[in-house]
Amino acid sequence: MFNRLIKANGRHRRLEGWPFIFTALTALAILTGTIIEFAPLFLVDDSMTAPEGATPWTPLEVAGRDLYIREGCNNCHSQMVRPFRHELERYGNFSTAAETAFESPHLWGSKRTGPDLARLGGKYPHLWHVRHMEDPRSTSPGSIMPDYPWMLTARMDYEYLPSVMSALRTVGLPYSDAEVENAPALARAQAEQIAAEIVEQGGPEGLANKEITALVAFLQRLGVQHSEPLTAAPDQP
Ligand code: HEC
């Protein structure tokens, strides 16, 4: 029985007996498969450009985005509106590849315990976000979102921004030298402005150097630079 098996697999067995040739042929087989898988990726036109007039994240928004990643908000929130009628009616225009030209890493997400945030910018006043982060139940009764009260008290350190922004430039974000060098000052200036608006809206003073302000800057930016006109979704049954 065993003999018969060996005979049936005779040629392969013999091949296995030649370790060098067998290794070379195995490597060749793997290489061929790899080339077939990868070649199309290099042929695709990936000169994806951001929507016209779109600018990369401001330093403060970069800081806010880092907080969003740190807190794992993307575990519950997607940032990608799919081209279905019900999604368009709820969230607005569907997401396009060009919109994520400045996303590194992307935060599309794959889970929606909370709503999609791709078009969040401008939906609520800053103060709403401050209150919502402090205690989601205060703005959205019955919300199961965790609270993030420390973001209202934790100081934001903007000094780390130049290194992050020069890293982002390496992966293609069009920042100038001046923007990278002056990132902490630019972030502080924008934070002062947002903090003043929060006070105008009846919110607490002294948030300019707190994490919440950077997060608000980021949240208010989501989807607002999408310059393509609203298009109808492909018809869904
Ligand atoms: C455990 C899941 C979960 C996590 C983690 C989470 N959220 Fe939420 N989020 C929700 C749910 C559920 C809602 C809907 C109820 C509400 O408004 O609180 C929501 C709502 C929101 C809204 C309002 C959206 C709208 O269009 O009304 C914003 C903004 C938001 N979350 C931001 C964040 C940010 C920023 C973080 C991270 C700091 C975060 N969420 C983390 C579950 C989550």
PDB file of C-alpha atoms and ligand atoms in Angstrom:
ATOM      1  CA  MET A   1       0.000   0.000   0.000  1.00  0.00           C
ATOM      2  CA  PHE A   2       2.740   2.448   1.024  1.00  0.00           C
ATOM      3  CA  ASN A   3       4.811   1.378  -1.942  1.00  0.00           C
ATOM      4  CA  ARG A   4       1.964   2.054  -4.263  1.00  0.00           C
ATOM      5  CA  LEU A   5       1.561   5.541  -2.817  1.00  0.00           C
ATOM      6  CA  ILE A   6       5.239   6.237  -3.338  1.00  0.00           C
ATOM      7  CA  LYS A   7       4.957   5.047  -6.899  1.00  0.00           C
ATOM      8  CA  ALA A   8       1.937   7.241  -7.548  1.00  0.00           C
ATOM      9  CA  ASN A   9       3.784  10.257  -6.199  1.00  0.00           C
ATOM     10  CA  GLY A  10       7.018   9.087  -7.693  1.00  0.00           C
ATOM     11  CA  ARG A  11       7.943  12.181  -9.637  1.00  0.00           C
ATOM     12  CA  HIS A  12       7.195  14.514  -6.799  1.00  0.00           C
ATOM     13  CA  ARG A  13       9.098  12.315  -4.380  1.00  0.00           C
ATOM     14  CA  ARG A  14      12.088  12.415  -6.649  1.00  0.00           C
ATOM     15  CA  LEU A  15      11.884  16.188  -6.826  1.00  0.00           C
ATOM     16  CA  GLU A  16      11.816  16.401  -3.053  1.00  0.00           C
ATOM     17  CA  GLY A  17      14.997  14.366  -3.039  1.00  0.00           C
ATOM     18  CA  TRP A  18      16.832  17.207  -4.800  1.00  0.00           C
ATOM     19  CA  PRO A  19      16.849  19.845  -2.083  1.00  0.00           C
ATOM     20  CA  PHE A  20      18.533  22.632  -4.040  1.00  0.00           C
ATOM     21  CA  ILE A  21      16.486  22.274  -7.174  1.00  0.00           C
ATOM     22  CA  PHE A  22      13.330  21.861  -5.120  1.00  0.00           C
ATOM     23  CA  THR A  23      14.122  25.030  -3.149  1.00  0.00           C
ATOM     24  CA  ALA A  24      14.808  26.958  -6.336  1.00  0.00           C
ATOM     25  CA  LEU A  25      11.555  25.780  -7.928  1.00  0.00           C
ATOM     26  CA  THR A  26       9.579  26.593  -4.782  1.00  0.00           C
ATOM     27  CA  ALA A  27      11.086  30.072  -4.701  1.00  0.00           C
ATOM     28  CA  LEU A  28      10.190  30.514  -8.361  1.00  0.00           C
ATOM     29  CA  ALA A  29       6.598  29.437  -7.754  1.00  0.00           C
ATOM     30  CA  ILE A  30       6.221  31.859  -4.824  1.00  0.00           C
ATOM     31  CA  LEU A  31       7.844  34.666  -6.801  1.00  0.00           C
ATOM     32  CA  THR A  32       5.507  34.126  -9.742  1.00  0.00           C
ATOM     33  CA  GLY A  33       2.484  34.271  -7.461  1.00  0.00           C
ATOM     34  CA  THR A  34       3.824  37.396  -5.781  1.00  0.00           C
ATOM     35  CA  ILE A  35       4.387  39.167  -9.076  1.00  0.00           C
ATOM     36  CA  ILE A  36       0.904  38.289 -10.282  1.00  0.00           C
ATOM     37  CA  GLU A  37      -0.568  39.694  -7.054  1.00  0.00           C
ATOM     38  CA  PHE A  38       1.509  42.847  -6.920  1.00  0.00           C
ATOM     39  CA  ALA A  39       2.031  43.902 -10.533  1.00  0.00           C
ATOM     40  CA  PRO A  40      -1.487  45.341 -10.978  1.00  0.00           C
ATOM     41  CA  LEU A  41      -0.998  47.551  -7.902  1.00  0.00           C
ATOM     42  CA  PHE A  42       1.998  49.223  -9.499  1.00  0.00           C
ATOM     43  CA  LEU A  43       0.166  49.744 -12.767  1.00  0.00           C
ATOM     44  CA  VAL A  44      -2.825  51.467 -11.172  1.00  0.00           C
ATOM     45  CA  ASP A  45      -2.828  55.245 -11.525  1.00  0.00           C
ATOM     46  CA  ASP A  46      -2.481  56.322  -7.926  1.00  0.00           C
ATOM     47  CA  SER A  47      -2.031  60.008  -8.537  1.00  0.00           C
ATOM     48  CA  MET A  48      -5.029  60.577  -6.321  1.00  0.00           C
ATOM     49  CA  THR A  49      -5.458  64.248  -5.619  1.00  0.00           C
ATOM     50  CA  ALA A  50      -7.413  65.963  -2.918  1.00  0.00           C
ATOM     51  CA  PRO A  51     -10.588  67.842  -3.921  1.00  0.00           C
ATOM     52  CA  GLU A  52      -9.758  71.218  -5.431  1.00  0.00           C
ATOM     53  CA  GLY A  53      -9.066  73.858  -2.834  1.00  0.00           C
ATOM     54  CA  ALA A  54      -8.722  71.318  -0.031  1.00  0.00           C
ATOM     55  CA  THR A  55      -5.917  71.964   2.437  1.00  0.00           C
ATOM     56  CA  PRO A  56      -4.206  69.433   4.692  1.00  0.00           C
ATOM     57  CA  TRP A  57      -5.028  69.373   8.414  1.00  0.00           C
ATOM     58  CA  THR A  58      -3.974  72.454  10.354  1.00  0.00           C
ATOM     59  CA  PRO A  59      -1.495  71.730  13.176  1.00  0.00           C
ATOM     60  CA  LEU A  60      -4.294  71.891  15.758  1.00  0.00           C
ATOM     61  CA  GLU A  61      -6.400  69.482  13.715  1.00  0.00           C
ATOM     62  CA  VAL A  62      -3.408  67.131  13.472  1.00  0.00           C
ATOM     63  CA  ALA A  63      -3.233  67.214  17.281  1.00  0.00           C
ATOM     64  CA  GLY A  64      -6.985  66.561  17.514  1.00  0.00           C
ATOM     65  CA  ARG A  65      -6.704  63.709  15.091  1.00  0.00           C
ATOM     66  CA  ASP A  66      -3.938  62.190  17.197  1.00  0.00           C
ATOM     67  CA  LEU A  67      -6.257  62.352  20.223  1.00  0.00           C
ATOM     68  CA  TYR A  68      -9.054  60.736  18.224  1.00  0.00           C
ATOM     69  CA  ILE A  69      -6.679  57.888  17.394  1.00  0.00           C
ATOM     70  CA  ARG A  70      -5.337  57.692  20.964  1.00  0.00           C
ATOM     71  CA  GLU A  71      -8.842  57.352  22.387  1.00  0.00           C
ATOM     72  CA  GLY A  72      -9.847  54.780  19.788  1.00  0.00           C
ATOM     73  CA  CYS A  73     -12.904  56.749  18.636  1.00  0.00           C
ATOM     74  CA  ASN A  74     -12.622  54.933  15.318  1.00  0.00           C
ATOM     75  CA  ASN A  75     -13.496  51.681  17.087  1.00  0.00           C
ATOM     76  CA  CYS A  76     -17.080  52.944  17.304  1.00  0.00           C
ATOM     77  CA  HIS A  77     -17.259  55.561  14.550  1.00  0.00           C
ATOM     78  CA  SER A  78     -16.653  55.124  10.854  1.00  0.00           C
ATOM     79  CA  GLN A  79     -15.700  57.980   8.564  1.00  0.00           C
ATOM     80  CA  MET A  80     -16.981  56.663   5.306  1.00  0.00           C
ATOM     81  CA  VAL A  81     -20.447  57.251   3.936  1.00  0.00           C
ATOM     82  CA  ARG A  82     -21.362  54.438   1.593  1.00  0.00           C
ATOM     83  CA  PRO A  83     -23.242  55.066  -1.652  1.00  0.00           C
ATOM     84  CA  PHE A  84     -26.622  53.850  -0.423  1.00  0.00           C
ATOM     85  CA  ARG A  85     -29.738  55.956  -0.315  1.00  0.00           C
ATOM     86  CA  HIS A  86     -30.327  55.453   3.400  1.00  0.00           C
ATOM     87  CA  GLU A  87     -26.752  56.515   4.163  1.00  0.00           C
ATOM     88  CA  LEU A  88     -27.011  59.620   2.002  1.00  0.00           C
ATOM     89  CA  GLU A  89     -30.230  60.633   3.654  1.00  0.00           C
ATOM     90  CA  ARG A  90     -28.708  60.261   7.078  1.00  0.00           C
ATOM     91  CA  TYR A  91     -25.161  61.496   6.575  1.00  0.00           C
ATOM     92  CA  GLY A  92     -24.880  63.408   3.284  1.00  0.00           C
ATOM     93  CA  ASN A  93     -22.866  62.784   0.172  1.00  0.00           C
ATOM     94  CA  PHE A  94     -21.049  59.475  -0.026  1.00  0.00           C
ATOM     95  CA  SER A  95     -17.303  59.458   0.583  1.00  0.00           C
ATOM     96  CA  THR A  96     -14.873  59.536  -2.296  1.00  0.00           C
ATOM     97  CA  ALA A  97     -11.273  58.354  -2.511  1.00  0.00           C
ATOM     98  CA  ALA A  98      -9.998  61.889  -3.187  1.00  0.00           C
ATOM     99  CA  GLU A  99     -11.399  63.096   0.119  1.00  0.00           C
ATOM    100  CA  THR A 100      -9.019  60.823   1.962  1.00  0.00           C
ATOM    101  CA  ALA A 101      -5.934  62.046   0.074  1.00  0.00           C
ATOM    102  CA  PHE A 102      -4.701  63.672   3.308  1.00  0.00           C
ATOM    103  CA  GLU A 103      -5.617  60.717   5.532  1.00  0.00           C
ATOM    104  CA  SER A 104      -2.571  59.079   6.965  1.00  0.00           C
ATOM    105  CA  PRO A 105      -3.390  56.700   8.469  1.00  0.00           C
ATOM    106  CA  HIS A 106      -6.963  56.581   7.217  1.00  0.00           C
ATOM    107  CA  LEU A 107      -9.743  56.410   9.795  1.00  0.00           C
ATOM    108  CA  TRP A 108     -12.482  54.902   7.670  1.00  0.00           C
ATOM    109  CA  GLY A 109     -13.286  52.430  10.402  1.00  0.00           C
ATOM    110  CA  SER A 110     -15.335  49.306   9.984  1.00  0.00           C
ATOM    111  CA  LYS A 111     -17.706  49.482  12.914  1.00  0.00           C
ATOM    112  CA  ARG A 112     -20.537  51.833  13.714  1.00  0.00           C
ATOM    113  CA  THR A 113     -21.544  51.553  17.310  1.00  0.00           C
ATOM    114  CA  GLY A 114     -22.003  55.308  16.963  1.00  0.00           C
ATOM    115  CA  PRO A 115     -22.927  57.223  13.807  1.00  0.00           C
ATOM    116  CA  ASP A 116     -20.607  57.909  10.882  1.00  0.00           C
ATOM    117  CA  LEU A 117     -18.604  61.094  11.403  1.00  0.00           C
ATOM    118  CA  ALA A 118     -17.381  61.751   7.853  1.00  0.00           C
ATOM    119  CA  ARG A 119     -19.692  64.765   7.499  1.00  0.00           C
ATOM    120  CA  LEU A 120     -19.744  65.899  11.102  1.00  0.00           C
ATOM    121  CA  GLY A 121     -18.093  69.326  10.686  1.00  0.00           C
ATOM    122  CA  GLY A 122     -20.476  72.198  11.409  1.00  0.00           C
ATOM    123  CA  LYS A 123     -23.335  69.935  12.483  1.00  0.00           C
ATOM    124  CA  TYR A 124     -23.129  71.152  16.100  1.00  0.00           C
ATOM    125  CA  PRO A 125     -21.641  74.206  17.820  1.00  0.00           C
ATOM    126  CA  HIS A 126     -18.264  73.692  19.540  1.00  0.00           C
ATOM    127  CA  LEU A 127     -19.905  73.761  22.940  1.00  0.00           C
ATOM    128  CA  TRP A 128     -22.086  70.794  22.049  1.00  0.00           C
ATOM    129  CA  HIS A 129     -18.921  68.734  21.518  1.00  0.00           C
ATOM    130  CA  VAL A 130     -17.425  69.949  24.795  1.00  0.00           C
ATOM    131  CA  ARG A 131     -20.544  68.882  26.685  1.00  0.00           C
ATOM    132  CA  HIS A 132     -20.880  65.659  24.715  1.00  0.00           C
ATOM    133  CA  MET A 133     -17.291  64.614  25.454  1.00  0.00           C
ATOM    134  CA  GLU A 134     -17.675  65.514  29.113  1.00  0.00           C
ATOM    135  CA  ASP A 135     -20.872  63.500  29.381  1.00  0.00           C
ATOM    136  CA  PRO A 136     -22.572  62.114  26.265  1.00  0.00           C
ATOM    137  CA  ARG A 137     -25.835  61.652  28.197  1.00  0.00           C
ATOM    138  CA  SER A 138     -26.095  65.425  28.692  1.00  0.00           C
ATOM    139  CA  THR A 139     -26.562  66.073  24.974  1.00  0.00           C
ATOM    140  CA  SER A 140     -27.786  62.683  23.753  1.00  0.00           C
ATOM    141  CA  PRO A 141     -30.082  61.119  26.369  1.00  0.00           C
ATOM    142  CA  GLY A 142     -29.577  57.373  26.637  1.00  0.00           C
ATOM    143  CA  SER A 143     -26.236  57.477  24.777  1.00  0.00           C
ATOM    144  CA  ILE A 144     -23.961  54.504  25.356  1.00  0.00           C
ATOM    145  CA  MET A 145     -20.873  56.455  24.332  1.00  0.00           C
ATOM    146  CA  PRO A 146     -18.196  56.540  27.056  1.00  0.00           C
ATOM    147  CA  ASP A 147     -17.422  59.936  28.620  1.00  0.00           C
ATOM    148  CA  TYR A 148     -14.035  61.579  28.198  1.00  0.00           C
ATOM    149  CA  PRO A 149     -14.092  64.221  30.964  1.00  0.00           C
ATOM    150  CA  TRP A 150     -10.298  64.413  31.289  1.00  0.00           C
ATOM    151  CA  MET A 151     -10.115  65.998  27.851  1.00  0.00           C
ATOM    152  CA  LEU A 152     -11.480  69.186  29.430  1.00  0.00           C
ATOM    153  CA  THR A 153      -8.695  69.312  31.985  1.00  0.00           C
ATOM    154  CA  ALA A 154      -5.687  67.583  30.385  1.00  0.00           C
ATOM    155  CA  ARG A 155      -3.206  70.097  29.048  1.00  0.00           C
ATOM    156  CA  MET A 156      -2.337  69.856  25.402  1.00  0.00           C
ATOM    157  CA  ASP A 157       1.326  69.925  24.521  1.00  0.00           C
ATOM    158  CA  TYR A 158       1.805  71.264  21.007  1.00  0.00           C
ATOM    159  CA  GLU A 159       5.595  71.051  21.056  1.00  0.00           C
ATOM    160  CA  TYR A 160       5.523  67.566  19.553  1.00  0.00           C
ATOM    161  CA  LEU A 161       3.757  68.775  16.397  1.00  0.00           C
ATOM    162  CA  PRO A 162       6.748  69.667  14.163  1.00  0.00           C
ATOM    163  CA  SER A 163       8.047  66.099  14.221  1.00  0.00           C
ATOM    164  CA  VAL A 164       4.601  64.655  13.462  1.00  0.00           C
ATOM    165  CA  MET A 165       4.004  67.141  10.696  1.00  0.00           C
ATOM    166  CA  SER A 166       7.346  66.510   9.061  1.00  0.00           C
ATOM    167  CA  ALA A 167       6.505  62.786   9.199  1.00  0.00           C
ATOM    168  CA  LEU A 168       3.166  63.549   7.531  1.00  0.00           C
ATOM    169  CA  ARG A 169       5.038  65.525   4.896  1.00  0.00           C
ATOM    170  CA  THR A 170       7.187  62.481   4.206  1.00  0.00           C
ATOM    171  CA  VAL A 171       4.033  60.515   3.378  1.00  0.00           C
ATOM    172  CA  GLY A 172       2.802  63.227   1.033  1.00  0.00           C
ATOM    173  CA  LEU A 173       0.989  65.969   2.916  1.00  0.00           C
ATOM    174  CA  PRO A 174       1.946  69.309   1.349  1.00  0.00           C
ATOM    175  CA  TYR A 175       3.194  71.254   4.400  1.00  0.00           C
ATOM    176  CA  SER A 176       5.665  74.084   3.966  1.00  0.00           C
ATOM    177  CA  ASP A 177       8.812  74.421   6.108  1.00  0.00           C
ATOM    178  CA  ALA A 178       7.238  77.389   7.867  1.00  0.00           C
ATOM    179  CA  GLU A 179       4.104  75.426   8.764  1.00  0.00           C
ATOM    180  CA  VAL A 180       6.155  72.588  10.190  1.00  0.00           C
ATOM    181  CA  GLU A 181       8.469  74.865  12.197  1.00  0.00           C
ATOM    182  CA  ASN A 182       5.713  77.117  13.476  1.00  0.00           C
ATOM    183  CA  ALA A 183       3.239  74.302  14.119  1.00  0.00           C
ATOM    184  CA  PRO A 184       3.045  74.849  17.915  1.00  0.00           C
ATOM    185  CA  ALA A 185       2.403  78.603  17.505  1.00  0.00           C
ATOM    186  CA  LEU A 186      -0.160  78.022  14.722  1.00  0.00           C
ATOM    187  CA  ALA A 187      -1.919  75.405  16.848  1.00  0.00           C
ATOM    188  CA  ARG A 188      -2.037  77.739  19.851  1.00  0.00           C
ATOM    189  CA  ALA A 189      -3.465  80.563  17.747  1.00  0.00           C
ATOM    190  CA  GLN A 190      -6.272  78.387  16.371  1.00  0.00           C
ATOM    191  CA  ALA A 191      -6.915  76.958  19.823  1.00  0.00           C
ATOM    192  CA  GLU A 192      -7.291  80.485  21.269  1.00  0.00           C
ATOM    193  CA  GLN A 193      -9.866  81.255  18.607  1.00  0.00           C
ATOM    194  CA  ILE A 194     -11.891  78.090  19.197  1.00  0.00           C
ATOM    195  CA  ALA A 195     -11.689  78.541  22.967  1.00  0.00           C
ATOM    196  CA  ALA A 196     -13.026  82.103  22.571  1.00  0.00           C
ATOM    197  CA  GLU A 197     -15.922  80.785  20.453  1.00  0.00           C
ATOM    198  CA  ILE A 198     -16.684  78.199  23.126  1.00  0.00           C
ATOM    199  CA  VAL A 199     -16.910  80.995  25.695  1.00  0.00           C
ATOM    200  CA  GLU A 200     -19.153  83.007  23.339  1.00  0.00           C
ATOM    201  CA  GLN A 201     -21.435  79.994  23.134  1.00  0.00           C
ATOM    202  CA  GLY A 202     -21.743  80.051  26.905  1.00  0.00           C
ATOM    203  CA  GLY A 203     -19.083  77.453  27.659  1.00  0.00           C
ATOM    204  CA  PRO A 204     -16.309  77.413  30.270  1.00  0.00           C
ATOM    205  CA  GLU A 205     -13.213  79.610  30.050  1.00  0.00           C
ATOM    206  CA  GLY A 206      -9.649  78.420  29.835  1.00  0.00           C
ATOM    207  CA  LEU A 207      -9.944  75.561  27.355  1.00  0.00           C
ATOM    208  CA  ALA A 208      -7.391  76.964  24.884  1.00  0.00           C
ATOM    209  CA  ASN A 209      -4.571  74.753  26.122  1.00  0.00           C
ATOM    210  CA  LYS A 210      -6.715  71.696  26.839  1.00  0.00           C
ATOM    211  CA  GLU A 211      -7.071  68.556  24.754  1.00  0.00           C
ATOM    212  CA  ILE A 212     -10.762  69.133  24.103  1.00  0.00           C
ATOM    213  CA  THR A 213     -10.041  72.186  21.943  1.00  0.00           C
ATOM    214  CA  ALA A 214      -7.784  70.236  19.594  1.00  0.00           C
ATOM    215  CA  LEU A 215     -10.378  67.473  19.375  1.00  0.00           C
ATOM    216  CA  VAL A 216     -13.138  69.984  18.594  1.00  0.00           C
ATOM    217  CA  ALA A 217     -10.973  71.539  15.864  1.00  0.00           C
ATOM    218  CA  PHE A 218     -10.594  68.117  14.287  1.00  0.00           C
ATOM    219  CA  LEU A 219     -14.269  67.162  14.604  1.00  0.00           C
ATOM    220  CA  GLN A 220     -15.451  70.482  13.141  1.00  0.00           C
ATOM    221  CA  ARG A 221     -13.231  69.948  10.145  1.00  0.00           C
ATOM    222  CA  LEU A 222     -14.636  66.562   9.147  1.00  0.00           C
ATOM    223  CA  GLY A 223     -16.192  66.650   5.707  1.00  0.00           C
ATOM    224  CA  VAL A 224     -16.331  70.424   5.369  1.00  0.00           C
ATOM    225  CA  GLN A 225     -13.794  70.655   2.567  1.00  0.00           C
ATOM    226  CA  HIS A 226     -15.592  68.236   0.351  1.00  0.00           C
ATOM    227  CA  SER A 227     -16.019  70.418  -2.709  1.00  0.00           C
ATOM    228  CA  GLU A 228     -17.747  67.999  -5.021  1.00  0.00           C
ATOM    229  CA  PRO A 229     -21.419  68.734  -5.494  1.00  0.00           C
ATOM    230  CA  LEU A 230     -23.873  66.439  -3.800  1.00  0.00           C
ATOM    231  CA  THR A 231     -24.559  63.645  -6.192  1.00  0.00           C
ATOM    232  CA  ALA A 232     -27.481  61.290  -6.229  1.00  0.00           C
ATOM    233  CA  ALA A 233     -26.650  57.815  -5.065  1.00  0.00           C
ATOM    234  CA  PRO A 234     -26.900  54.967  -7.496  1.00  0.00           C
ATOM    235  CA  ASP A 235     -30.477  53.769  -7.271  1.00  0.00           C
ATOM    236  CA  GLN A 236     -30.958  51.178  -4.605  1.00  0.00           C
ATOM    237  CA  PRO A 237     -33.919  48.874  -4.574  1.00  0.00           C
TER     238      PRO A 237
HETATM  239  C1  HEC B   1     -18.315  52.550  22.678  1.00  0.00           C
HETATM  240  C2  HEC B   1     -18.534  53.222  21.416  1.00  0.00           C
HETATM  241  C3  HEC B   1     -18.121  54.663  21.250  1.00  0.00           C
HETATM  242  C4  HEC B   1     -16.884  55.223  21.397  1.00  0.00           C
HETATM  243  C5  HEC B   1     -15.583  54.538  21.828  1.00  0.00           C
HETATM  244  C6  HEC B   1     -17.003  56.584  21.006  1.00  0.00           C
HETATM  245  N1  HEC B   1     -18.285  56.859  20.630  1.00  0.00           N
HETATM  246 FE1  HEC B   1     -18.968  58.629  19.922  1.00  0.00          FE
HETATM  247  N2  HEC B   1     -20.861  57.879  19.839  1.00  0.00           N
HETATM  248  C7  HEC B   1     -21.218  56.595  20.206  1.00  0.00           C
HETATM  249  C8  HEC B   1     -22.675  56.489  20.153  1.00  0.00           C
HETATM  250  C9  HEC B   1     -23.470  55.249  20.484  1.00  0.00           C
HETATM  251  C10 HEC B   1     -23.173  57.744  19.718  1.00  0.00           C
HETATM  252  C11 HEC B   1     -24.639  58.158  19.509  1.00  0.00           C
HETATM  253  C12 HEC B   1     -25.204  58.769  20.774  1.00  0.00           C
HETATM  254  C13 HEC B   1     -24.561  60.073  21.153  1.00  0.00           C
HETATM  255  O1  HEC B   1     -24.728  61.083  20.434  1.00  0.00           O
HETATM  256  O2  HEC B   1     -23.838  60.094  22.171  1.00  0.00           O
HETATM  257  C14 HEC B   1     -21.999  58.582  19.532  1.00  0.00           C
HETATM  258  C15 HEC B   1     -22.052  59.890  19.063  1.00  0.00           C
HETATM  259  C16 HEC B   1     -20.961  60.669  18.802  1.00  0.00           C
HETATM  260  C17 HEC B   1     -21.013  61.978  18.186  1.00  0.00           C
HETATM  261  C18 HEC B   1     -22.261  62.677  17.673  1.00  0.00           C
HETATM  262  C19 HEC B   1     -22.457  62.285  16.210  1.00  0.00           C
HETATM  263  C20 HEC B   1     -23.675  62.873  15.576  1.00  0.00           C
HETATM  264  O3  HEC B   1     -23.660  63.004  14.341  1.00  0.00           O
HETATM  265  O4  HEC B   1     -24.629  63.187  16.293  1.00  0.00           O
HETATM  266  C21 HEC B   1     -19.720  62.443  18.123  1.00  0.00           C
HETATM  267  C22 HEC B   1     -19.259  63.764  17.593  1.00  0.00           C
HETATM  268  C23 HEC B   1     -18.879  61.427  18.710  1.00  0.00           C
HETATM  269  N3  HEC B   1     -19.660  60.364  19.100  1.00  0.00           N
HETATM  270  C24 HEC B   1     -17.517  61.548  18.848  1.00  0.00           C
HETATM  271  C25 HEC B   1     -16.715  60.595  19.474  1.00  0.00           C
HETATM  272  C26 HEC B   1     -15.318  60.795  19.764  1.00  0.00           C
HETATM  273  C27 HEC B   1     -14.521  62.023  19.397  1.00  0.00           C
HETATM  274  C28 HEC B   1     -14.882  59.659  20.393  1.00  0.00           C
HETATM  275  C29 HEC B   1     -13.516  59.378  20.955  1.00  0.00           C
HETATM  276  C30 HEC B   1     -12.988  60.354  21.905  1.00  0.00           C
HETATM  277  C31 HEC B   1     -16.012  58.755  20.472  1.00  0.00           C
HETATM  278  N4  HEC B   1     -17.095  59.352  19.925  1.00  0.00           N
HETATM  279  C32 HEC B   1     -15.947  57.495  21.006  1.00  0.00           C
HETATM  280  C33 HEC B   1     -20.363  55.581  20.552  1.00  0.00           C
HETATM  281  C34 HEC B   1     -19.010  55.714  20.789  1.00  0.00           C
END
